[in-house]
Coordinates of C-alpha atoms in Angstrom, one line a residue:
X1 CA 63.1 9.3 -42.3
X2 CA 60.0 6.7 -41.9
X3 CA 61.2 5.8 -38.3
X4 CA 61.3 9.3 -37.3
X5 CA 57.8 10.0 -38.9
X6 CA 56.5 6.7 -36.9
X7 CA 58.1 8.0 -33.5
X8 CA 56.7 11.6 -34.2
X9 CA 53.2 9.8 -34.7
X10 CA 53.4 7.8 -31.7
X11 CA 54.5 10.8 -29.5
X12 CA 51.3 12.8 -30.7
X13 CA 49.1 10.0 -30.2
X14 CA 50.5 9.8 -26.6
X15 CA 49.8 13.6 -26.2
X16 CA 46.4 13.3 -27.4
X17 CA 45.6 10.6 -24.9
X18 CA 47.3 12.7 -21.9
X19 CA 45.5 15.6 -23.0
X20 CA 41.9 13.9 -23.2
X21 CA 42.1 11.5 -20.3
X22 CA 45.2 12.6 -18.2
X23 CA 43.2 14.7 -15.9
X24 CA 40.6 11.9 -15.4
X25 CA 43.5 9.7 -15.0
X26 CA 44.9 11.8 -12.1
X27 CA 41.5 11.7 -10.5
X28 CA 41.4 7.9 -10.4
X29 CA 45.0 7.7 -9.1
X30 CA 44.3 10.0 -6.2
X31 CA 41.0 8.2 -5.3
X32 CA 42.7 4.8 -5.5
X33 CA 45.7 6.2 -3.4
X34 CA 43.7 7.5 -0.6
X35 CA 41.4 4.5 -0.6
X36 CA 44.3 2.1 0.0
X37 CA 46.2 4.2 2.4
X38 CA 43.0 5.2 4.4
X39 CA 40.4 2.3 4.4
X40 CA 37.7 4.7 6.0
X41 CA 38.1 6.7 2.7
X42 CA 36.3 4.3 0.5
X43 CA 33.2 3.5 2.7
X44 CA 29.9 4.5 1.4
X45 CA 29.3 7.1 4.2
X46 CA 32.7 8.8 3.4
X47 CA 31.9 8.7 -0.3
X48 CA 28.3 10.4 0.2
X49 CA 29.7 12.8 2.8
X50 CA 32.5 13.8 0.1
X51 CA 30.1 14.3 -2.4
X52 CA 27.7 16.4 0.0
X53 CA 30.7 18.5 1.0
X54 CA 31.3 19.2 -3.0
X55 CA 27.7 20.0 -3.8
X56 CA 28.0 23.7 -2.8
X57 CA 31.2 24.4 -4.7
X58 CA 30.1 22.4 -7.6
X59 CA 26.7 24.4 -8.0
X60 CA 28.4 27.6 -7.4
X61 CA 31.1 26.4 -10.0
X62 CA 28.2 25.9 -12.6
X63 CA 27.3 29.3 -12.1
X64 CA 31.0 30.4 -13.0
X65 CA 31.0 28.2 -15.8
X66 CA 27.9 29.8 -17.5
X67 CA 29.6 33.1 -17.1
X68 CA 32.9 31.7 -18.6
X69 CA 30.8 30.3 -21.7
X70 CA 29.8 34.1 -22.7
X71 CA 33.5 35.2 -22.2
X72 CA 33.1 36.8 -18.9
X73 CA 33.5 35.8 -15.3
X74 CA 31.2 36.5 -12.1
X75 CA 33.2 37.7 -9.1
X76 CA 30.2 38.4 -7.2
X77 CA 28.9 34.6 -6.8
X78 CA 30.3 34.0 -3.4
X79 CA 28.8 37.0 -2.2
X80 CA 25.5 36.1 -3.7
X81 CA 25.6 32.8 -1.9
X82 CA 26.3 34.7 1.4
X83 CA 23.3 36.9 0.6
X84 CA 21.2 33.8 0.2
X85 CA 22.1 32.7 3.6
X86 CA 21.3 35.9 5.4
X87 CA 18.0 36.4 3.5
X88 CA 16.9 32.9 4.3
X89 CA 17.8 33.2 8.2
X90 CA 16.3 36.6 8.3
X91 CA 13.0 35.3 6.8
X92 CA 12.5 32.5 9.1
X93 CA 14.1 33.9 12.4
X94 CA 13.1 37.6 12.0
X95 CA 9.8 37.4 10.3
X96 CA 8.8 33.9 11.7
X97 CA 7.7 32.7 8.4
X98 CA 7.9 29.3 6.7
X99 CA 10.9 27.3 4.9
X100 CA 9.2 27.5 1.5
X101 CA 8.8 31.4 1.8
X102 CA 12.5 31.7 2.6
X103 CA 13.2 29.4 -0.4
X104 CA 11.2 31.7 -2.6
X105 CA 12.9 35.2 -0.8
X106 CA 16.3 33.7 -1.5
X107 CA 15.6 33.1 -5.4
X108 CA 14.0 36.4 -5.8
X109 CA 17.2 38.0 -4.2
X110 CA 19.5 36.0 -6.6
X111 CA 17.2 37.0 -9.6
X112 CA 17.8 40.7 -8.7
X113 CA 21.3 40.4 -8.3
X114 CA 21.5 38.6 -11.7
X115 CA 19.6 41.3 -13.3
X116 CA 21.5 44.1 -11.9
X117 CA 24.8 42.4 -13.0
X118 CA 23.2 42.0 -16.4
X119 CA 22.1 45.7 -16.4
X120 CA 25.6 46.9 -15.7
X121 CA 27.5 44.7 -18.2
X122 CA 25.1 44.8 -21.0
X123 CA 23.2 48.2 -20.8
X124 CA 25.9 50.3 -19.1
X125 CA 28.7 48.2 -20.9
X126 CA 30.8 48.0 -17.7
X127 CA 33.5 45.1 -18.1
X128 CA 32.2 41.8 -16.6
X129 CA 35.1 41.8 -14.0
X130 CA 34.6 45.3 -12.8
X131 CA 30.7 45.2 -12.5
X132 CA 30.5 42.0 -10.7
X133 CA 33.6 42.9 -8.4
X134 CA 31.7 46.1 -7.6
X135 CA 28.4 44.2 -7.0
X136 CA 30.3 41.8 -4.7
X137 CA 31.3 44.6 -2.3
X138 CA 27.8 46.1 -2.6
X139 CA 26.2 42.8 -1.5
X140 CA 28.8 42.1 1.2
X141 CA 28.3 45.3 3.0
X142 CA 24.4 45.4 2.4
X143 CA 23.7 42.1 3.8
X144 CA 25.2 43.2 7.2
X145 CA 23.2 46.5 7.5
X146 CA 19.7 44.9 8.6
X147 CA 21.7 42.5 11.3
X148 CA 24.2 45.1 12.5
X149 CA 26.9 42.9 11.4
X150 CA 25.7 39.9 13.4
X151 CA 25.1 36.4 12.6
X152 CA 21.5 35.5 12.5
X153 CA 20.4 32.7 15.0
X154 CA 17.3 31.7 16.7
X155 CA 16.7 33.6 20.1
X156 CA 19.0 36.6 19.3
X157 CA 18.0 40.1 20.5
X158 CA 16.9 42.6 17.9
X159 CA 17.5 46.2 17.7
X160 CA 14.2 47.1 19.9
X161 CA 15.5 44.8 22.6
X162 CA 12.8 41.9 21.7
X163 CA 13.8 38.4 21.0
X164 CA 13.6 37.3 17.5
X165 CA 10.3 35.2 17.3
X166 CA 11.2 32.7 14.5
X167 CA 13.6 29.9 14.0
X168 CA 14.9 27.6 11.1
X169 CA 12.0 25.2 10.2
X170 CA 12.5 21.5 10.0
X171 CA 11.5 21.4 6.3
X172 CA 13.9 23.9 5.4
X173 CA 16.8 22.2 7.1
X174 CA 15.9 19.0 5.3
X175 CA 17.4 20.8 2.2
X176 CA 21.0 19.9 3.6
X177 CA 20.1 17.1 6.0
X178 CA 17.6 15.0 3.9
X179 CA 17.8 12.0 1.9
X180 CA 16.4 10.4 -1.1
X181 CA 17.0 6.6 -0.4
X182 CA 20.4 6.4 0.8
X183 CA 21.8 9.5 -1.3
X184 CA 21.9 13.0 0.7
X185 CA 19.6 15.5 -0.8
X186 CA 22.3 18.0 -1.8
X187 CA 23.9 15.3 -3.8
X188 CA 20.8 14.6 -5.8
X189 CA 20.4 18.5 -6.3
X190 CA 23.9 18.9 -7.6
X191 CA 23.6 16.1 -10.0
X192 CA 20.2 17.3 -11.2
X193 CA 21.6 20.8 -11.9
X194 CA 24.8 19.6 -13.6
X195 CA 22.5 17.4 -15.9
X196 CA 20.2 20.3 -16.7
X197 CA 23.2 22.7 -17.1
X198 CA 24.8 20.1 -19.7
X199 CA 21.6 19.8 -21.5
X200 CA 21.2 23.6 -21.8
X201 CA 24.7 24.4 -23.0
X202 CA 25.1 21.1 -25.2
X203 CA 21.6 20.3 -26.6
X204 CA 19.6 23.6 -27.0
X205 CA 20.0 26.4 -29.2
X206 CA 20.5 28.9 -26.3
X207 CA 23.6 27.0 -25.0
X208 CA 25.1 26.8 -28.7
X209 CA 24.6 30.6 -28.9
X210 CA 26.1 31.2 -25.6
X211 CA 29.2 29.5 -26.8
X212 CA 29.2 31.5 -29.9
X213 CA 29.1 34.7 -28.0
X214 CA 31.8 33.6 -25.8
X215 CA 34.1 32.6 -28.9
X216 CA 33.5 35.7 -30.8
X217 CA 30.7 38.2 -30.0
X218 CA 31.2 40.4 -33.0
X219 CA 30.9 37.6 -35.4
X220 CA 27.8 36.4 -33.4
X221 CA 26.0 39.8 -33.5
X222 CA 26.7 40.0 -37.4
X223 CA 25.1 36.6 -37.6
X224 CA 22.1 37.9 -35.9
X225 CA 22.5 36.6 -32.5
X226 CA 21.0 38.9 -29.4
X227 CA 24.6 38.9 -27.8
X228 CA 23.5 41.1 -25.1
X229 CA 20.5 39.1 -24.3
X230 CA 22.6 35.8 -24.0
X231 CA 25.6 37.6 -22.2
X232 CA 23.1 39.0 -19.7
X233 CA 21.2 35.7 -19.3
X234 CA 24.3 33.9 -18.2
X235 CA 24.8 36.2 -15.2
X236 CA 21.2 35.6 -14.2
X237 CA 21.7 31.9 -14.4
X238 CA 24.9 32.4 -12.2
X239 CA 22.9 34.2 -9.6
X240 CA 20.3 31.7 -9.4
X241 CA 22.7 29.0 -9.1
X242 CA 24.4 30.8 -6.3
X243 CA 21.2 31.3 -4.6
X244 CA 20.5 27.6 -4.5
X245 CA 24.2 27.1 -3.3
X246 CA 23.4 29.3 -0.6
X247 CA 20.0 27.7 0.3
X248 CA 22.2 24.3 0.8
X249 CA 24.8 26.2 2.8
X250 CA 22.4 27.9 5.2
X251 CA 20.4 24.6 6.0
X252 CA 23.7 23.3 6.8
X253 CA 25.0 25.5 9.2
X254 CA 21.5 26.4 10.8
X255 CA 22.2 30.1 11.0
X256 CA 22.8 33.2 8.8
X257 CA 26.4 33.3 9.3
X258 CA 27.8 36.8 8.2
X259 CA 31.0 35.1 6.9
X260 CA 29.3 32.5 4.7
X261 CA 30.3 32.6 1.3
X262 CA 33.3 34.4 1.7
X263 CA 35.8 31.7 0.5
X264 CA 33.3 30.2 -2.3
X265 CA 34.2 32.7 -5.2
X266 CA 37.8 31.2 -5.2
X267 CA 36.6 27.5 -5.0
X268 CA 34.0 28.1 -7.6
X269 CA 36.2 29.7 -10.1
X270 CA 38.8 27.0 -9.3
X271 CA 36.5 24.0 -10.2
X272 CA 35.3 25.8 -13.2
X273 CA 38.6 26.2 -14.5
X274 CA 39.5 22.7 -13.7
X275 CA 36.5 21.6 -15.5
X276 CA 38.0 22.9 -18.8
X277 CA 40.6 20.4 -18.9
X278 CA 38.4 17.3 -19.0
X279 CA 38.4 15.3 -22.1
X280 CA 40.9 17.8 -23.6
X281 CA 37.9 20.0 -24.2
X282 CA 39.7 23.4 -23.5
X283 CA 36.2 25.2 -22.8
X284 CA 33.9 25.4 -19.9
X285 CA 31.4 22.5 -19.5
X286 CA 29.0 21.3 -16.8
X287 CA 30.4 17.8 -16.6
X288 CA 34.0 19.0 -16.2
X289 CA 33.0 21.4 -13.4
X290 CA 31.6 18.5 -11.5
X291 CA 34.7 16.6 -12.0
X292 CA 36.7 19.6 -10.8
X293 CA 34.5 19.8 -7.6
X294 CA 35.0 16.0 -7.1
X295 CA 38.6 16.1 -7.3
X296 CA 39.0 18.9 -5.0
X297 CA 36.7 17.1 -2.5
X298 CA 38.8 14.1 -3.0
X299 CA 42.0 15.7 -2.1
X300 CA 40.6 17.7 0.7
X301 CA 39.0 14.5 2.3
X302 CA 42.0 12.6 1.8
X303 CA 44.3 15.1 3.2
X304 CA 42.1 15.5 6.4
X305 CA 41.9 11.9 6.8
X306 CA 45.7 11.7 6.9
X307 CA 45.8 14.4 9.5
X308 CA 47.2 17.4 7.7
X309 CA 45.9 20.7 9.1
X310 CA 43.3 22.8 7.6
X311 CA 46.0 25.4 6.4
X312 CA 47.4 23.0 3.8
X313 CA 44.1 22.9 1.8
X314 CA 44.7 26.2 0.1
X315 CA 48.0 24.9 -1.1
X316 CA 46.6 21.5 -2.2
X317 CA 43.5 23.4 -4.2
X318 CA 46.1 25.5 -5.9
X319 CA 48.1 22.6 -7.0
X320 CA 45.0 21.0 -8.2
X321 CA 44.3 24.1 -10.3
X322 CA 47.9 24.3 -11.7
X323 CA 47.7 20.6 -12.8
X324 CA 44.3 21.2 -14.4
X325 CA 45.6 24.2 -16.4
X326 CA 48.8 22.2 -17.6
X327 CA 46.2 19.7 -19.3
X328 CA 43.8 22.3 -20.3
X329 CA 46.2 24.7 -21.9
X330 CA 49.8 23.7 -22.2
X331 CA 49.7 20.4 -23.2
X332 CA 46.8 20.9 -25.7
X333 CA 48.5 23.9 -27.3
X334 CA 51.9 22.2 -27.8
X335 CA 52.1 20.8 -31.2
X336 CA 54.5 18.2 -32.1
X337 CA 55.8 18.6 -35.9
X338 CA 57.5 16.2 -37.9
X339 CA 60.7 17.8 -39.5
X340 CA 62.3 15.6 -42.2
X341 CA 65.8 14.5 -41.8
X342 CA 68.2 16.4 -44.2

C-alpha cells in the first residue's frame, strides 16, 4: 500500500509539473528545433521580425483577455482594428491632416466602439457574444460606406472626381517602421502594453474586481461591486487596444486596406485562450497572452522558413490552440486519486 501511495504521489507531482510548465516547455522545444534546423531562424533580425509580426496579434489578444476576465468575449475586436485602419487612412489621405491627428481620431473611434459595446451589454443586457457579433457586422459595413468599398491610398480618385490631397506622413509610418535602439517600435509598444495590462489585472483593485466579476457576477454584486461598470470597462479597454493594434497595422501596410483586420479576431482569441494554460493558471492573463502570440509567431515563422505554403498556417495555429487547451483544461482537471489496496 505504501508503494502504491508513493507511486501515486510521484504521478501527481509529474502532472502538476506538466500543467505548470508543459506549455512553456513546448515553446522552448519548438524554438530550439527551428533554430537548429534553420540557422537563420535564431538570428537577431529574424527574432525581432518575429516579435514585430506578433505584436498586433498580441495587442488584440490583450483586448480579448480583458473581456475574458469578466466572463465575456469581444467578437468585434478584429473589425475595430480594421476600422482603425480606415480612420487613420481617411484622416491623412482624404483630409490631408497630420499623423498625430490620425492617432487621436483612431483612439476616439475605438473609444466610441467600446462605449457602444458596453451600452448594449450592460444597459440593454444583450449577451456579450451577440452584442459584439452585431457590432462586428455594423463596423465591417460602415467602414466601407465612406470609401465606396475601396482601399484608401495616396493619389486615389474621390467621389467628385478629384484626387485625394493627402498621404501617409512619415511620422505616422514610424509607428511600425521606427526603432528604439535596435528594437522595433511595435515590439516596445507590445511589451509596454503587456506589462501595463499585467499590472492592472494583478496589482490593482480594479483588476481583482474584474476577476471577481468574471468568476461569479452575482456574488460580486452582493459584495457591493459595481458589476456593470467593470463589465463595460473591459469592453472599452478591448476596443482601445484594438485601435492601437490597428494603428500598427495601417502604418505597416501604408494604406487603408478594406480587408485589414478580417483575420485578426480568430488569432486574438487563439492567443488569449493559449495564454490561459501558462503556469497552469487556467485563467486569462497578460503574460500568458504574450507567450501565446510568441508561440504562434515561432510556429508560423519556422514553417515559412521550411518552405511550407501559407495554407498550412491555419492548421498549425489550430494545433497550437488544441495543445494549449489540453494543458489548460484537460490535464489540470484530471485528478489522480489514491485508492488503498484491498
